[in-house]
């Protein structure tokens, strides 16, 4: 038996030989459970100091829905993509009578853990989260799931826990970007991506690599870098132009990185796209204000946010069972502008 402080509905169900749904109904005084059975389960929960997420349970089992608050964790406010996701979440939540409580992890695991605990203690009815870059341990997410808190990942999903998720088709977005670069005459296509602990980084890298293979281009380790910020791109890009041969195109994991490449290439006296083509991933406001304007993959962050909120509310209100990990994919689109031929 677990310590009382970490008791979950799953633990109660296992100890009593019943389903999680039966425990949930008994703790919310559902008439679908006999009075005697309800009393037995509630007594067991009291003896072990079980404290469920009362708000989430009441929302799933009652027509009275006070304090309909959704917790949202974003990595950083400054990124256009995360801001657009938040807009989609707020619009969908508002349409269903929910409010949104937002916090940023700042890309730090420790802060993310604190936010999950804070949201739980404040009895939000569910949490929508994109994990921080350096998150490699997932106990804080599993604790929420064990406590019956609906959890939905977006963009940066956690494969270490079985939870609902909303993502864009990162693989095909990258594949289509590299295919366009190939079709416009590029043959040495560099790749700037994130660390491989992130699922989106793996998917975009695989899309890049498979597109090279599809079109008969060699994969060159020298042309790939872990680089996902503008500052890093400005530092690293000149290194790829040392020697006789250099890339004639770049595919970057996000627009900020692509804009850092663009700035550096122009500063080096090369022409874009005549000498070097560049494609980003996001379609943020910076893509329209650069010179030339940036070719990029549109992520449709607003749609991602709407879908994430819809799934979360579905869990809270019982349309989607808590035990079911809903998986939704939002399609990307290649936006052609002046940085490619």
mmCIF file of C-alpha atoms in Angstrom:
data_model
loop_
_atom_site.group_PDB
_atom_site.id
_atom_site.type_symbol
_atom_site.label_atom_id
_atom_site.label_comp_id
_atom_site.label_asym_id
_atom_site.label_seq_id
_atom_site.Cartn_x
_atom_site.Cartn_y
_atom_site.Cartn_z
ATOM 1 C CA UNK A 1 0.000 0.000 0.000
ATOM 2 C CA UNK A 2 1.244 3.515 -0.811
ATOM 3 C CA UNK A 3 1.738 6.232 1.782
ATOM 4 C CA UNK A 4 -1.488 8.117 2.515
ATOM 5 C CA UNK A 5 -0.186 11.366 1.012
ATOM 6 C CA UNK A 6 0.231 9.720 -2.409
ATOM 7 C CA UNK A 7 -2.964 7.652 -2.420
ATOM 8 C CA UNK A 8 -4.802 7.779 -5.761
ATOM 9 C CA UNK A 9 -8.159 6.533 -7.022
ATOM 10 C CA UNK A 10 -6.280 3.814 -8.911
ATOM 11 C CA UNK A 11 -4.755 2.624 -5.625
ATOM 12 C CA UNK A 12 -8.167 2.519 -3.947
ATOM 13 C CA UNK A 13 -9.620 0.616 -6.893
ATOM 14 C CA UNK A 14 -6.794 -1.931 -6.793
ATOM 15 C CA UNK A 15 -7.027 -2.457 -3.020
ATOM 16 C CA UNK A 16 -10.801 -2.954 -3.110
ATOM 17 C CA UNK A 17 -10.825 -4.951 -6.343
ATOM 18 C CA UNK A 18 -13.099 -2.516 -8.188
ATOM 19 C CA UNK A 19 -12.842 -0.136 -11.138
ATOM 20 C CA UNK A 20 -11.568 3.453 -10.999
ATOM 21 C CA UNK A 21 -14.952 4.575 -12.333
ATOM 22 C CA UNK A 22 -16.690 2.914 -9.369
ATOM 23 C CA UNK A 23 -14.361 4.690 -6.933
ATOM 24 C CA UNK A 24 -14.972 8.009 -8.661
ATOM 25 C CA UNK A 25 -18.737 7.591 -8.542
ATOM 26 C CA UNK A 26 -18.698 6.563 -4.893
ATOM 27 C CA UNK A 27 -16.577 9.548 -3.869
ATOM 28 C CA UNK A 28 -18.961 11.887 -5.698
ATOM 29 C CA UNK A 29 -22.040 10.254 -4.070
ATOM 30 C CA UNK A 30 -23.406 8.935 -7.350
ATOM 31 C CA UNK A 31 -26.728 7.143 -7.020
ATOM 32 C CA UNK A 32 -25.437 4.552 -9.491
ATOM 33 C CA UNK A 33 -23.559 2.974 -6.555
ATOM 34 C CA UNK A 34 -25.439 1.375 -3.674
ATOM 35 C CA UNK A 35 -25.440 3.284 -0.419
ATOM 36 C CA UNK A 36 -23.624 0.452 1.350
ATOM 37 C CA UNK A 37 -20.904 0.301 -1.328
ATOM 38 C CA UNK A 38 -20.517 4.088 -1.310
ATOM 39 C CA UNK A 39 -20.061 4.084 2.459
ATOM 40 C CA UNK A 40 -17.427 1.335 2.259
ATOM 41 C CA UNK A 41 -15.374 3.153 -0.395
ATOM 42 C CA UNK A 42 -15.680 6.543 1.296
ATOM 43 C CA UNK A 43 -14.650 5.059 4.644
ATOM 44 C CA UNK A 44 -11.569 3.468 3.042
ATOM 45 C CA UNK A 45 -10.668 6.820 1.428
ATOM 46 C CA UNK A 46 -11.027 8.649 4.767
ATOM 47 C CA UNK A 47 -8.887 6.097 6.587
ATOM 48 C CA UNK A 48 -6.108 6.671 4.072
ATOM 49 C CA UNK A 49 -6.461 10.475 3.965
ATOM 50 C CA UNK A 50 -7.296 10.445 0.260
ATOM 51 C CA UNK A 51 -7.860 13.975 -1.119
ATOM 52 C CA UNK A 52 -9.134 13.983 -4.713
ATOM 53 C CA UNK A 53 -9.176 16.988 -7.027
ATOM 54 C CA UNK A 54 -12.641 17.996 -5.848
ATOM 55 C CA UNK A 55 -13.276 20.532 -8.582
ATOM 56 C CA UNK A 56 -12.454 18.198 -11.437
ATOM 57 C CA UNK A 57 -14.666 15.473 -9.952
ATOM 58 C CA UNK A 58 -17.582 17.820 -9.331
ATOM 59 C CA UNK A 59 -17.406 19.158 -12.856
ATOM 60 C CA UNK A 60 -17.552 15.663 -14.314
ATOM 61 C CA UNK A 61 -20.521 14.566 -12.202
ATOM 62 C CA UNK A 62 -22.606 17.663 -11.555
ATOM 63 C CA UNK A 63 -24.611 20.144 -13.557
ATOM 64 C CA UNK A 64 -23.367 22.846 -11.187
ATOM 65 C CA UNK A 65 -19.953 23.901 -12.403
ATOM 66 C CA UNK A 66 -18.356 26.539 -10.139
ATOM 67 C CA UNK A 67 -14.813 27.805 -10.688
ATOM 68 C CA UNK A 68 -14.407 26.397 -14.179
ATOM 69 C CA UNK A 69 -10.701 27.166 -14.428
ATOM 70 C CA UNK A 70 -8.172 25.532 -16.769
ATOM 71 C CA UNK A 71 -4.462 25.716 -15.961
ATOM 72 C CA UNK A 72 -2.165 26.346 -18.943
ATOM 73 C CA UNK A 73 1.628 26.021 -18.917
ATOM 74 C CA UNK A 74 3.582 27.498 -21.809
ATOM 75 C CA UNK A 75 7.381 27.402 -22.182
ATOM 76 C CA UNK A 76 7.769 31.123 -22.962
ATOM 77 C CA UNK A 77 5.386 33.993 -23.622
ATOM 78 C CA UNK A 78 7.693 35.667 -26.139
ATOM 79 C CA UNK A 79 7.228 33.107 -28.916
ATOM 80 C CA UNK A 80 4.521 33.885 -31.459
ATOM 81 C CA UNK A 81 3.534 30.232 -31.709
ATOM 82 C CA UNK A 82 2.835 29.788 -28.003
ATOM 83 C CA UNK A 83 0.957 33.092 -27.935
ATOM 84 C CA UNK A 84 -1.252 31.892 -30.792
ATOM 85 C CA UNK A 85 -1.877 28.557 -29.034
ATOM 86 C CA UNK A 86 -2.925 30.460 -25.923
ATOM 87 C CA UNK A 87 -5.324 32.532 -27.997
ATOM 88 C CA UNK A 88 -6.960 29.360 -29.306
ATOM 89 C CA UNK A 89 -7.219 27.881 -25.807
ATOM 90 C CA UNK A 90 -8.806 31.026 -24.396
ATOM 91 C CA UNK A 91 -11.319 31.351 -27.226
ATOM 92 C CA UNK A 92 -12.445 27.726 -26.943
ATOM 93 C CA UNK A 93 -12.506 27.818 -23.138
ATOM 94 C CA UNK A 94 -14.517 31.042 -23.086
ATOM 95 C CA UNK A 95 -17.059 29.605 -25.506
ATOM 96 C CA UNK A 96 -17.744 26.839 -22.962
ATOM 97 C CA UNK A 97 -17.800 29.062 -19.908
ATOM 98 C CA UNK A 98 -14.289 28.321 -18.643
ATOM 99 C CA UNK A 99 -11.589 30.710 -17.521
ATOM 100 C CA UNK A 100 -7.865 30.213 -18.089
ATOM 101 C CA UNK A 101 -5.010 30.516 -15.590
ATOM 102 C CA UNK A 102 -1.692 30.846 -17.453
ATOM 103 C CA UNK A 103 1.927 30.479 -16.331
ATOM 104 C CA UNK A 104 5.261 30.009 -18.092
ATOM 105 C CA UNK A 105 7.916 27.458 -17.225
ATOM 106 C CA UNK A 106 10.708 29.545 -18.747
ATOM 107 C CA UNK A 107 11.977 26.279 -20.275
ATOM 108 C CA UNK A 108 12.965 25.009 -16.792
ATOM 109 C CA UNK A 109 12.025 21.589 -15.429
ATOM 110 C CA UNK A 110 11.992 22.701 -11.782
ATOM 111 C CA UNK A 111 9.624 25.569 -12.535
ATOM 112 C CA UNK A 112 7.364 23.214 -14.499
ATOM 113 C CA UNK A 113 7.148 20.864 -11.506
ATOM 114 C CA UNK A 114 6.247 23.774 -9.228
ATOM 115 C CA UNK A 115 3.537 24.984 -11.601
ATOM 116 C CA UNK A 116 1.928 21.544 -11.815
ATOM 117 C CA UNK A 117 1.815 21.360 -8.026
ATOM 118 C CA UNK A 118 0.476 24.913 -7.736
ATOM 119 C CA UNK A 119 -2.295 24.290 -10.253
ATOM 120 C CA UNK A 120 -3.261 21.100 -8.444
ATOM 121 C CA UNK A 121 -3.370 22.850 -5.069
ATOM 122 C CA UNK A 122 -5.509 25.609 -6.592
ATOM 123 C CA UNK A 123 -7.967 22.948 -7.770
ATOM 124 C CA UNK A 124 -7.973 23.749 -11.484
ATOM 125 C CA UNK A 125 -10.272 21.360 -13.319
ATOM 126 C CA UNK A 126 -7.528 20.311 -15.739
ATOM 127 C CA UNK A 127 -4.138 21.308 -17.153
ATOM 128 C CA UNK A 128 -2.892 21.965 -20.701
ATOM 129 C CA UNK A 129 0.896 21.930 -21.027
ATOM 130 C CA UNK A 130 3.812 22.053 -23.456
ATOM 131 C CA UNK A 131 6.827 20.600 -21.667
ATOM 132 C CA UNK A 132 10.019 22.554 -21.079
ATOM 133 C CA UNK A 133 13.096 21.855 -23.201
ATOM 134 C CA UNK A 134 15.096 20.341 -20.358
ATOM 135 C CA UNK A 135 12.311 18.143 -18.931
ATOM 136 C CA UNK A 136 13.487 14.535 -18.879
ATOM 137 C CA UNK A 137 11.671 13.226 -15.791
ATOM 138 C CA UNK A 138 7.895 12.952 -15.846
ATOM 139 C CA UNK A 139 6.816 12.057 -12.304
ATOM 140 C CA UNK A 140 5.060 15.409 -11.868
ATOM 141 C CA UNK A 141 2.818 14.667 -14.855
ATOM 142 C CA UNK A 142 2.113 11.118 -13.712
ATOM 143 C CA UNK A 143 1.119 12.364 -10.256
ATOM 144 C CA UNK A 144 -1.537 14.586 -11.829
ATOM 145 C CA UNK A 145 -2.908 11.678 -13.846
ATOM 146 C CA UNK A 146 -2.918 9.419 -10.777
ATOM 147 C CA UNK A 147 -4.831 12.096 -8.865
ATOM 148 C CA UNK A 148 -7.525 12.171 -11.546
ATOM 149 C CA UNK A 149 -6.579 15.569 -12.998
ATOM 150 C CA UNK A 150 -7.291 15.762 -16.759
ATOM 151 C CA UNK A 151 -4.023 16.494 -18.593
ATOM 152 C CA UNK A 152 -3.511 17.463 -22.245
ATOM 153 C CA UNK A 153 -0.146 18.035 -23.919
ATOM 154 C CA UNK A 154 0.297 20.280 -26.946
ATOM 155 C CA UNK A 155 3.255 20.784 -29.298
ATOM 156 C CA UNK A 156 5.937 19.286 -27.035
ATOM 157 C CA UNK A 157 4.338 16.101 -25.859
ATOM 158 C CA UNK A 158 5.543 13.726 -23.149
ATOM 159 C CA UNK A 159 5.765 10.157 -24.445
ATOM 160 C CA UNK A 160 6.659 8.925 -20.962
ATOM 161 C CA UNK A 161 3.049 9.158 -19.736
ATOM 162 C CA UNK A 162 -0.235 8.038 -21.246
ATOM 163 C CA UNK A 163 -2.097 11.331 -21.680
ATOM 164 C CA UNK A 164 -4.061 13.167 -24.352
ATOM 165 C CA UNK A 165 -2.105 15.260 -26.844
ATOM 166 C CA UNK A 166 -2.562 17.706 -29.704
ATOM 167 C CA UNK A 167 0.313 18.141 -32.153
ATOM 168 C CA UNK A 168 0.973 19.364 -35.664
ATOM 169 C CA UNK A 169 2.229 16.970 -38.338
ATOM 170 C CA UNK A 170 5.865 17.896 -37.687
ATOM 171 C CA UNK A 171 7.261 15.080 -39.803
ATOM 172 C CA UNK A 172 5.321 15.988 -42.954
ATOM 173 C CA UNK A 173 5.925 19.692 -42.413
ATOM 174 C CA UNK A 174 9.678 19.124 -42.434
ATOM 175 C CA UNK A 175 9.473 16.629 -45.287
ATOM 176 C CA UNK A 176 7.517 19.077 -47.444
ATOM 177 C CA UNK A 177 9.889 21.946 -46.647
ATOM 178 C CA UNK A 178 12.977 19.982 -47.687
ATOM 179 C CA UNK A 179 11.185 18.656 -50.768
ATOM 180 C CA UNK A 180 10.446 22.230 -51.846
ATOM 181 C CA UNK A 181 14.093 23.184 -51.365
ATOM 182 C CA UNK A 182 15.127 20.192 -53.499
ATOM 183 C CA UNK A 183 12.574 20.991 -56.191
ATOM 184 C CA UNK A 184 13.945 24.535 -56.481
ATOM 185 C CA UNK A 185 17.483 23.301 -57.132
ATOM 186 C CA UNK A 186 19.055 23.049 -53.658
ATOM 187 C CA UNK A 187 21.385 20.094 -53.121
ATOM 188 C CA UNK A 188 23.252 20.744 -49.842
ATOM 189 C CA UNK A 189 20.497 21.422 -47.325
ATOM 190 C CA UNK A 190 21.533 22.184 -43.744
ATOM 191 C CA UNK A 191 19.328 21.468 -40.733
ATOM 192 C CA UNK A 192 19.096 23.413 -37.454
ATOM 193 C CA UNK A 193 17.017 21.622 -34.809
ATOM 194 C CA UNK A 194 16.365 21.149 -31.089
ATOM 195 C CA UNK A 195 17.741 18.516 -28.722
ATOM 196 C CA UNK A 196 16.422 15.039 -29.432
ATOM 197 C CA UNK A 197 14.751 14.628 -26.032
ATOM 198 C CA UNK A 198 11.794 16.510 -27.541
ATOM 199 C CA UNK A 199 9.418 14.493 -29.711
ATOM 200 C CA UNK A 200 8.920 17.388 -32.129
ATOM 201 C CA UNK A 201 12.693 17.565 -32.633
ATOM 202 C CA UNK A 202 12.802 13.869 -33.539
ATOM 203 C CA UNK A 203 9.862 14.169 -35.934
ATOM 204 C CA UNK A 204 11.192 17.235 -37.744
ATOM 205 C CA UNK A 205 14.688 15.753 -38.018
ATOM 206 C CA UNK A 206 13.267 12.502 -39.386
ATOM 207 C CA UNK A 207 11.193 14.451 -41.907
ATOM 208 C CA UNK A 208 14.335 16.288 -43.017
ATOM 209 C CA UNK A 209 16.423 13.118 -43.248
ATOM 210 C CA UNK A 210 13.760 11.089 -45.078
ATOM 211 C CA UNK A 211 13.261 13.875 -47.615
ATOM 212 C CA UNK A 212 16.981 13.799 -48.405
ATOM 213 C CA UNK A 213 16.780 10.028 -48.863
ATOM 214 C CA UNK A 214 13.655 10.280 -51.004
ATOM 215 C CA UNK A 215 15.345 12.695 -53.397
ATOM 216 C CA UNK A 216 18.706 10.945 -53.525
ATOM 217 C CA UNK A 217 20.659 13.483 -51.482
ATOM 218 C CA UNK A 218 23.338 12.316 -49.037
ATOM 219 C CA UNK A 219 22.909 12.947 -45.332
ATOM 220 C CA UNK A 220 25.875 15.007 -44.125
ATOM 221 C CA UNK A 221 26.433 15.161 -40.386
ATOM 222 C CA UNK A 222 28.401 18.373 -40.868
ATOM 223 C CA UNK A 223 25.276 20.146 -42.087
ATOM 224 C CA UNK A 224 23.196 19.430 -38.990
ATOM 225 C CA UNK A 225 23.344 21.426 -35.769
ATOM 226 C CA UNK A 226 21.546 21.561 -32.431
ATOM 227 C CA UNK A 227 20.448 25.164 -32.780
ATOM 228 C CA UNK A 228 16.968 26.531 -32.081
ATOM 229 C CA UNK A 229 17.417 30.216 -31.221
ATOM 230 C CA UNK A 230 18.289 33.274 -33.273
ATOM 231 C CA UNK A 231 21.339 33.995 -31.132
ATOM 232 C CA UNK A 232 22.755 30.501 -31.650
ATOM 233 C CA UNK A 233 22.076 30.681 -35.394
ATOM 234 C CA UNK A 234 24.040 33.917 -35.719
ATOM 235 C CA UNK A 235 27.003 32.317 -33.924
ATOM 236 C CA UNK A 236 26.963 28.932 -35.649
ATOM 237 C CA UNK A 237 26.107 29.748 -39.281
ATOM 238 C CA UNK A 238 29.537 31.146 -40.309
ATOM 239 C CA UNK A 239 31.100 27.796 -39.311
ATOM 240 C CA UNK A 240 29.246 26.041 -42.118
ATOM 241 C CA UNK A 241 30.864 28.312 -44.684
ATOM 242 C CA UNK A 242 34.447 27.439 -43.776
ATOM 243 C CA UNK A 243 36.068 25.565 -46.645
ATOM 244 C CA UNK A 244 35.339 25.162 -50.345
ATOM 245 C CA UNK A 245 31.831 23.723 -50.144
ATOM 246 C CA UNK A 246 28.966 25.207 -48.171
ATOM 247 C CA UNK A 247 25.198 24.746 -47.888
ATOM 248 C CA UNK A 248 22.930 26.189 -50.537
ATOM 249 C CA UNK A 249 19.863 25.945 -48.272
ATOM 250 C CA UNK A 250 18.811 25.826 -44.611
ATOM 251 C CA UNK A 251 15.778 24.283 -42.974
ATOM 252 C CA UNK A 252 15.306 25.569 -39.418
ATOM 253 C CA UNK A 253 13.166 24.135 -36.619
ATOM 254 C CA UNK A 254 11.506 27.527 -36.004
ATOM 255 C CA UNK A 255 11.230 30.998 -37.538
ATOM 256 C CA UNK A 256 13.460 32.738 -34.987
ATOM 257 C CA UNK A 257 16.331 30.438 -35.904
ATOM 258 C CA UNK A 258 15.634 30.909 -39.621
ATOM 259 C CA UNK A 259 15.706 34.692 -39.197
ATOM 260 C CA UNK A 260 19.063 34.409 -37.429
ATOM 261 C CA UNK A 261 20.361 32.469 -40.425
ATOM 262 C CA UNK A 262 18.951 35.076 -42.819
ATOM 263 C CA UNK A 263 20.555 37.959 -40.957
ATOM 264 C CA UNK A 264 23.927 36.195 -40.872
ATOM 265 C CA UNK A 265 23.874 35.124 -44.522
ATOM 266 C CA UNK A 266 23.182 38.696 -45.646
ATOM 267 C CA UNK A 267 25.863 40.053 -43.322
ATOM 268 C CA UNK A 268 28.336 37.641 -44.950
ATOM 269 C CA UNK A 269 27.592 39.189 -48.345
ATOM 270 C CA UNK A 270 25.623 36.260 -49.786
ATOM 271 C CA UNK A 271 22.301 36.681 -51.553
ATOM 272 C CA UNK A 272 19.011 35.147 -50.426
ATOM 273 C CA UNK A 273 17.617 33.160 -52.183
ATOM 274 C CA UNK A 274 20.005 33.308 -55.168
ATOM 275 C CA UNK A 275 22.983 31.885 -53.217
ATOM 276 C CA UNK A 276 21.257 30.398 -50.189
ATOM 277 C CA UNK A 277 17.602 29.459 -49.629
ATOM 278 C CA UNK A 278 16.052 29.468 -46.138
ATOM 279 C CA UNK A 279 12.869 27.881 -44.746
ATOM 280 C CA UNK A 280 11.555 28.199 -41.194
ATOM 281 C CA UNK A 281 8.775 26.598 -39.160
ATOM 282 C CA UNK A 282 5.974 28.570 -37.429
ATOM 283 C CA UNK A 283 4.766 31.396 -39.694
ATOM 284 C CA UNK A 284 4.982 34.036 -36.992
ATOM 285 C CA UNK A 285 4.920 37.797 -37.421
ATOM 286 C CA UNK A 286 8.684 37.915 -37.943
ATOM 287 C CA UNK A 287 8.307 35.909 -41.147
ATOM 288 C CA UNK A 288 6.422 38.835 -42.696
ATOM 289 C CA UNK A 289 8.698 41.613 -41.459
ATOM 290 C CA UNK A 290 12.005 40.171 -42.702
ATOM 291 C CA UNK A 291 13.652 41.156 -45.991
ATOM 292 C CA UNK A 292 13.038 39.088 -47.984
ATOM 293 C CA UNK A 293 9.979 37.650 -46.288
ATOM 294 C CA UNK A 294 10.483 34.154 -44.918
ATOM 295 C CA UNK A 295 9.283 30.932 -46.511
ATOM 296 C CA UNK A 296 8.022 28.801 -43.636
ATOM 297 C CA UNK A 297 5.765 25.997 -42.433
ATOM 298 C CA UNK A 298 2.526 27.286 -40.898
ATOM 299 C CA UNK A 299 1.759 25.523 -37.603
ATOM 300 C CA UNK A 300 -1.700 27.018 -37.034
ATOM 301 C CA UNK A 301 -1.226 27.554 -33.309
ATOM 302 C CA UNK A 302 -4.754 28.874 -32.811
ATOM 303 C CA UNK A 303 -6.188 25.584 -34.088
ATOM 304 C CA UNK A 304 -3.831 23.621 -31.832
ATOM 305 C CA UNK A 305 -5.058 25.646 -28.849
ATOM 306 C CA UNK A 306 -8.705 25.162 -29.759
ATOM 307 C CA UNK A 307 -8.252 21.402 -30.091
ATOM 308 C CA UNK A 308 -6.320 21.157 -26.818
ATOM 309 C CA UNK A 309 -9.035 23.036 -24.940
ATOM 310 C CA UNK A 310 -11.758 20.935 -26.572
ATOM 311 C CA UNK A 311 -10.056 17.702 -25.480
ATOM 312 C CA UNK A 312 -9.466 18.994 -21.934
ATOM 313 C CA UNK A 313 -13.072 20.132 -21.540
ATOM 314 C CA UNK A 314 -14.193 16.795 -22.974
ATOM 315 C CA UNK A 315 -12.316 15.014 -20.194
ATOM 316 C CA UNK A 316 -13.632 17.358 -17.503
ATOM 317 C CA UNK A 317 -17.260 17.072 -18.582
ATOM 318 C CA UNK A 318 -17.162 13.346 -19.280
ATOM 319 C CA UNK A 319 -17.493 13.349 -23.085
ATOM 320 C CA UNK A 320 -14.033 11.788 -23.293
ATOM 321 C CA UNK A 321 -13.212 9.167 -20.618
ATOM 322 C CA UNK A 322 -10.239 10.052 -18.430
ATOM 323 C CA UNK A 323 -8.737 6.658 -19.228
ATOM 324 C CA UNK A 324 -8.702 7.426 -22.971
ATOM 325 C CA UNK A 325 -5.630 9.236 -24.296
ATOM 326 C CA UNK A 326 -7.062 11.348 -27.102
ATOM 327 C CA UNK A 327 -4.600 12.059 -29.939
ATOM 328 C CA UNK A 328 -5.256 14.818 -32.472
ATOM 329 C CA UNK A 329 -3.080 16.096 -35.323
ATOM 330 C CA UNK A 330 -3.339 19.570 -36.863
ATOM 331 C CA UNK A 331 -2.117 19.803 -40.450
ATOM 332 C CA UNK A 332 0.709 22.127 -41.448
ATOM 333 C CA UNK A 333 1.025 24.170 -44.654
ATOM 334 C CA UNK A 334 4.045 25.373 -46.639
ATOM 335 C CA UNK A 335 3.937 29.148 -47.091
ATOM 336 C CA UNK A 336 6.144 30.276 -50.012
ATOM 337 C CA UNK A 337 7.790 33.681 -49.779
ATOM 338 C CA UNK A 338 11.019 35.385 -50.775
ATOM 339 C CA UNK A 339 13.698 33.341 -49.004
ATOM 340 C CA UNK A 340 13.329 30.396 -51.390
ATOM 341 C CA UNK A 341 13.616 30.306 -55.174
#
